[in-house]
XYZ file of C-alpha atoms in Angstrom:
336
model
C -59.408 70.383 -13.558
C -62.244 72.844 -12.757
C -62.018 75.913 -15.021
C -64.064 78.062 -12.611
C -61.407 77.782 -9.945
C -58.677 78.827 -12.380
C -60.789 81.654 -13.788
C -61.170 83.140 -10.323
C -57.510 84.177 -10.316
C -57.752 87.962 -9.772
C -54.457 88.788 -11.483
C -55.231 87.219 -14.870
C -56.664 89.454 -17.571
C -58.417 88.407 -20.767
C -55.338 89.549 -22.664
C -53.112 87.300 -20.584
C -55.445 84.356 -21.068
C -55.346 84.842 -24.826
C -51.568 85.088 -24.663
C -51.298 81.819 -22.762
C -53.671 80.174 -25.215
C -51.692 81.382 -28.224
C -48.332 80.334 -26.775
C -49.508 76.852 -25.788
C -51.172 76.394 -29.158
C -47.951 77.386 -30.939
C -46.072 74.666 -29.075
C -48.808 72.092 -29.757
C -49.032 72.820 -33.484
C -45.251 73.041 -33.828
C -44.768 69.663 -32.200
C -47.504 68.093 -34.290
C -45.749 69.357 -37.415
C -42.395 68.109 -36.129
C -43.957 64.681 -35.682
C -45.168 64.795 -39.283
C -41.753 65.775 -40.613
C -40.156 62.996 -38.588
C -42.565 60.498 -40.115
C -41.611 61.778 -43.574
C -37.937 61.185 -42.842
C -37.052 64.885 -42.836
C -36.030 64.812 -39.166
C -33.501 62.197 -38.131
C -32.089 60.987 -34.853
C -33.996 61.495 -31.632
C -37.067 63.700 -31.404
C -38.875 64.176 -28.095
C -42.215 65.972 -28.341
C -43.734 68.222 -25.674
C -47.390 67.607 -26.516
C -49.461 67.691 -23.320
C -46.895 69.541 -21.213
C -47.362 73.007 -22.720
C -48.772 74.616 -19.574
C -45.547 74.059 -17.647
C -43.179 76.194 -19.653
C -45.795 78.770 -20.714
C -46.835 79.309 -17.108
C -43.261 79.803 -15.939
C -42.223 82.020 -18.833
C -45.144 84.240 -17.840
C -43.280 85.128 -14.634
C -39.800 85.383 -16.154
C -38.129 88.736 -16.732
C -35.534 89.895 -19.225
C -32.166 88.410 -18.329
C -33.570 85.352 -16.552
C -32.027 82.128 -17.794
C -33.349 78.694 -18.628
C -31.773 75.298 -19.223
C -33.506 71.992 -19.813
C -33.293 68.429 -21.069
C -33.704 67.020 -24.562
C -37.509 67.575 -24.568
C -36.778 71.175 -25.335
C -38.716 72.514 -28.337
C -41.502 73.932 -26.167
C -39.046 75.750 -23.923
C -37.401 77.410 -26.905
C -40.669 78.595 -28.400
C -41.973 79.824 -25.041
C -38.931 82.031 -24.433
C -39.324 83.662 -27.832
C -36.941 81.781 -30.104
C -37.888 81.824 -33.799
C -39.912 78.751 -34.891
C -38.091 78.823 -38.231
C -34.699 78.491 -36.580
C -35.923 75.732 -34.275
C -37.530 73.706 -37.065
C -34.518 74.160 -39.352
C -32.305 72.754 -36.627
C -34.600 69.748 -36.311
C -34.133 69.039 -40.020
C -30.373 69.595 -39.808
C -30.206 72.733 -41.957
C -27.816 75.663 -41.729
C -30.688 78.025 -40.935
C -31.075 76.294 -37.589
C -30.004 77.671 -34.236
C -26.940 75.406 -34.152
C -26.325 75.670 -37.913
C -27.900 72.262 -38.419
C -25.203 70.476 -36.430
C -27.020 69.933 -33.148
C -30.449 68.675 -34.034
C -33.412 68.338 -31.705
C -31.491 68.040 -28.456
C -28.775 70.663 -28.843
C -29.922 74.211 -29.423
C -28.888 77.418 -27.704
C -29.744 81.103 -27.890
C -27.574 83.693 -26.182
C -30.109 86.403 -27.099
C -32.985 84.595 -25.363
C -30.827 83.290 -22.508
C -31.649 79.697 -23.440
C -28.725 77.502 -22.439
C -29.698 74.357 -24.216
C -31.426 71.073 -24.191
C -29.098 68.373 -22.866
C -29.090 64.713 -23.812
C -27.408 63.294 -20.713
C -30.032 62.684 -18.040
C -29.860 65.381 -15.320
C -26.657 66.885 -16.759
C -28.377 70.256 -17.038
C -29.120 70.460 -13.312
C -25.613 71.417 -12.133
C -25.275 73.625 -15.219
C -28.394 75.483 -14.107
C -26.881 76.022 -10.682
C -23.757 77.353 -12.381
C -25.815 79.857 -14.340
C -27.487 80.959 -11.116
C -24.076 81.248 -9.432
C -22.965 83.677 -12.144
C -25.897 85.946 -11.307
C -25.268 85.614 -7.575
C -21.648 86.566 -8.208
C -22.660 89.627 -10.243
C -25.117 90.718 -7.589
C -28.135 91.096 -9.868
C -31.642 89.750 -9.269
C -31.808 87.327 -12.213
C -33.264 83.839 -11.799
C -32.424 80.581 -13.579
C -35.131 78.039 -14.393
C -33.607 74.554 -14.367
C -35.938 71.936 -15.824
C -35.618 68.170 -15.414
C -37.920 65.173 -15.295
C -39.104 62.621 -12.774
C -36.605 60.083 -14.110
C -33.731 62.536 -13.740
C -34.863 63.275 -10.170
C -33.226 60.020 -9.052
C -29.778 61.035 -10.318
C -27.122 61.725 -7.706
C -25.912 64.942 -9.301
C -29.339 66.467 -8.615
C -28.751 66.174 -4.869
C -25.170 67.358 -5.036
C -26.558 70.401 -6.823
C -29.322 70.888 -4.256
C -26.683 70.975 -1.537
C -24.516 73.556 -3.289
C -27.478 75.683 -4.339
C -28.822 75.962 -0.811
C -25.361 76.350 0.714
C -24.694 79.353 -1.528
C -28.282 80.700 -1.672
C -28.344 80.455 -5.450
C -31.297 82.054 -7.298
C -32.403 78.899 -9.111
C -35.875 77.422 -9.541
C -35.593 73.657 -9.898
C -38.552 72.595 -12.040
C -39.321 68.874 -11.917
C -41.503 68.188 -14.955
C -43.083 65.044 -13.564
C -44.848 63.548 -16.578
C -45.148 60.305 -14.599
C -43.370 57.934 -16.981
C -39.755 59.131 -17.326
C -38.287 57.190 -20.249
C -40.951 54.495 -20.008
C -41.287 53.419 -16.395
C -44.117 54.630 -14.181
C -42.997 56.833 -11.310
C -44.880 54.479 -8.969
C -42.538 51.671 -10.013
C -39.309 53.663 -10.121
C -39.524 55.992 -7.143
C -40.138 55.026 -3.535
C -40.960 58.470 -2.195
C -44.393 59.670 -3.363
C -43.338 63.320 -3.519
C -40.234 64.430 -5.408
C -40.158 68.070 -4.326
C -40.061 67.128 -0.633
C -36.604 65.636 -1.101
C -35.323 69.198 -1.031
C -36.206 69.367 2.672
C -33.022 67.452 3.460
C -31.123 70.505 2.234
C -33.503 73.136 3.564
C -34.957 73.950 0.141
C -38.651 74.886 0.134
C -40.977 73.903 -2.660
C -44.395 72.666 -3.647
C -46.370 70.400 -5.943
C -48.199 72.099 -8.817
C -50.962 71.087 -11.228
C -48.975 71.100 -14.454
C -52.067 70.762 -16.612
C -53.200 74.254 -15.550
C -51.188 77.150 -16.924
C -52.709 79.439 -14.296
C -51.718 77.160 -11.423
C -48.174 76.954 -12.805
C -47.989 80.716 -13.178
C -49.217 81.281 -9.618
C -46.671 78.845 -8.168
C -43.993 80.342 -10.406
C -44.636 83.765 -8.929
C -43.963 82.417 -5.436
C -40.817 80.609 -6.542
C -39.394 83.577 -8.409
C -40.154 85.982 -5.565
C -38.295 83.661 -3.181
C -35.243 83.581 -5.443
C -35.181 87.291 -6.262
C -35.336 88.093 -2.557
C -32.009 86.329 -2.082
C -33.471 83.412 -0.135
C -31.866 80.728 -2.285
C -33.339 77.956 -4.448
C -36.926 76.758 -4.735
C -38.358 73.485 -6.061
C -41.506 73.135 -8.145
C -42.708 69.614 -8.832
C -45.052 70.191 -11.732
C -47.351 67.211 -12.254
C -47.909 66.993 -15.991
C -48.443 64.381 -18.707
C -47.039 63.733 -22.159
C -49.455 62.381 -24.736
C -46.805 60.859 -27.000
C -44.097 58.345 -26.216
C -40.757 59.272 -24.690
C -39.433 59.883 -28.191
C -40.806 59.349 -31.686
C -39.413 55.809 -31.655
C -41.275 54.864 -28.449
C -44.535 52.880 -28.943
C -45.491 53.683 -25.305
C -46.891 50.230 -24.564
C -46.353 50.752 -20.831
C -49.684 52.604 -20.541
C -53.129 52.160 -22.033
C -54.675 54.184 -24.818
C -57.652 54.723 -22.552
C -55.448 56.443 -19.960
C -53.992 58.821 -22.534
C -57.389 59.593 -24.023
C -58.848 60.279 -20.585
C -56.126 62.856 -19.955
C -56.760 64.455 -23.338
C -60.508 64.608 -22.736
C -60.487 65.778 -19.130
C -57.201 67.565 -18.384
C -55.886 69.090 -21.596
C -54.244 72.441 -20.720
C -55.175 74.165 -23.972
C -58.801 73.085 -23.855
C -58.994 74.314 -20.248
C -57.984 77.842 -21.252
C -60.218 77.660 -24.296
C -63.137 76.850 -22.006
C -62.336 79.786 -19.708
C -62.112 82.161 -22.660
C -65.441 81.038 -24.127
C -67.477 80.693 -20.935
C -66.140 84.002 -19.617
C -66.952 85.665 -22.960
C -63.356 86.825 -23.284
C -63.285 85.482 -26.848
C -65.629 83.945 -29.387
C -65.230 80.655 -31.166
C -64.383 82.614 -34.304
C -61.653 84.516 -32.437
C -60.036 81.262 -31.380
C -60.318 79.785 -34.868
C -58.517 82.863 -36.188
C -55.703 82.331 -33.654
C -55.445 78.687 -34.681
C -55.130 79.694 -38.335
C -52.489 82.287 -37.455
C -50.500 79.682 -35.526
C -50.805 77.094 -38.298
C -49.504 79.654 -40.806
C -46.483 80.341 -38.569
C -45.754 76.639 -38.186
C -46.216 75.904 -41.887
C -43.845 78.750 -42.730
C -41.302 77.281 -40.307
C -41.663 73.868 -41.946
C -41.145 75.324 -45.425
C -38.101 77.271 -44.245
C -36.676 74.087 -42.738
C -37.051 72.269 -46.055
C -35.617 75.076 -48.185
C -32.644 75.966 -45.993
C -29.522 74.198 -47.311
C -27.655 71.517 -45.427
C -24.460 72.637 -43.673
C -21.343 72.759 -45.836
C -18.793 70.049 -45.112
C -16.373 72.701 -43.849
C -18.723 73.202 -40.896
C -17.437 69.907 -39.490
C -14.364 71.785 -38.300
C -16.039 74.846 -36.789
C -17.496 75.514 -33.332
C -15.383 72.762 -31.787
C -13.277 74.815 -29.394
C -13.619 78.394 -28.221
C -10.783 80.530 -29.494
C -11.713 83.508 -27.385
C -13.288 83.617 -23.944
C -15.155 86.923 -23.585
C -14.899 88.593 -20.196
C -17.786 90.762 -19.063
C -17.013 94.012 -17.303
């Protein structure tokens, strides 16, 4: 990825670049710490890390506005941090403590935040896609200009409910951006082996949905494409598809040895396409920041993540009485 091309974006200030760098670094350091805690036995169950894919969600959150919604799959920690959820609450949920966003009862894959309009990570493959269309329908019904970002992966792109949702979304002109986070290996099978069509976003053409392929290792490219997608939706033109070509450095989950690809392939991506290093290079070569400035940001981020880890260890486990709460809604609030 050539940094000079990305740096030529006229609408990106030094402040924005530093913001993108800080946000991606927060996700990277958080996920590295989560991996450590998992290895220590402090996080149980499934744990899917976002390392390598940071540019996708940071680039799209850069074009989101207050009131926009987001829903995603179980690889969700990065999405939560990018939309402003508290790292302490996220990490405490990972360790199953009552200070977590779901009171320690949901774990890695099941967190929500009404305040940040984050409608969860979902463990059933592609289940969040029709939910995302439903969120967008609520905004269409209210007549506002909110947009819903619905994230799913290349593996989920082969699920039938995705195409049922495409049909409804275009039929009703729903303001939803379908974001295919194509990290090329789904749960462990190369997209070349699992998918006949070489381009996933073009499948939307059958329903009249426009879209494009995006370099998901460049936060600036994602942001630029996100601006087009969001403008399309806010103008009342219906859904838009972004196939964001990205790459995860770790296995599908912490229990995945990832033997379906070579170490050399992963290292090559780290060395040549890393999204954080790309922004770091732009900042340094453009003299927007010094090496000392970036080291200070790294220390700041590490302090935030370490504080989140300590909070997650000190927060108590849920009381047994919590087994019987939050099972059914007793009241359904009606908005005016």
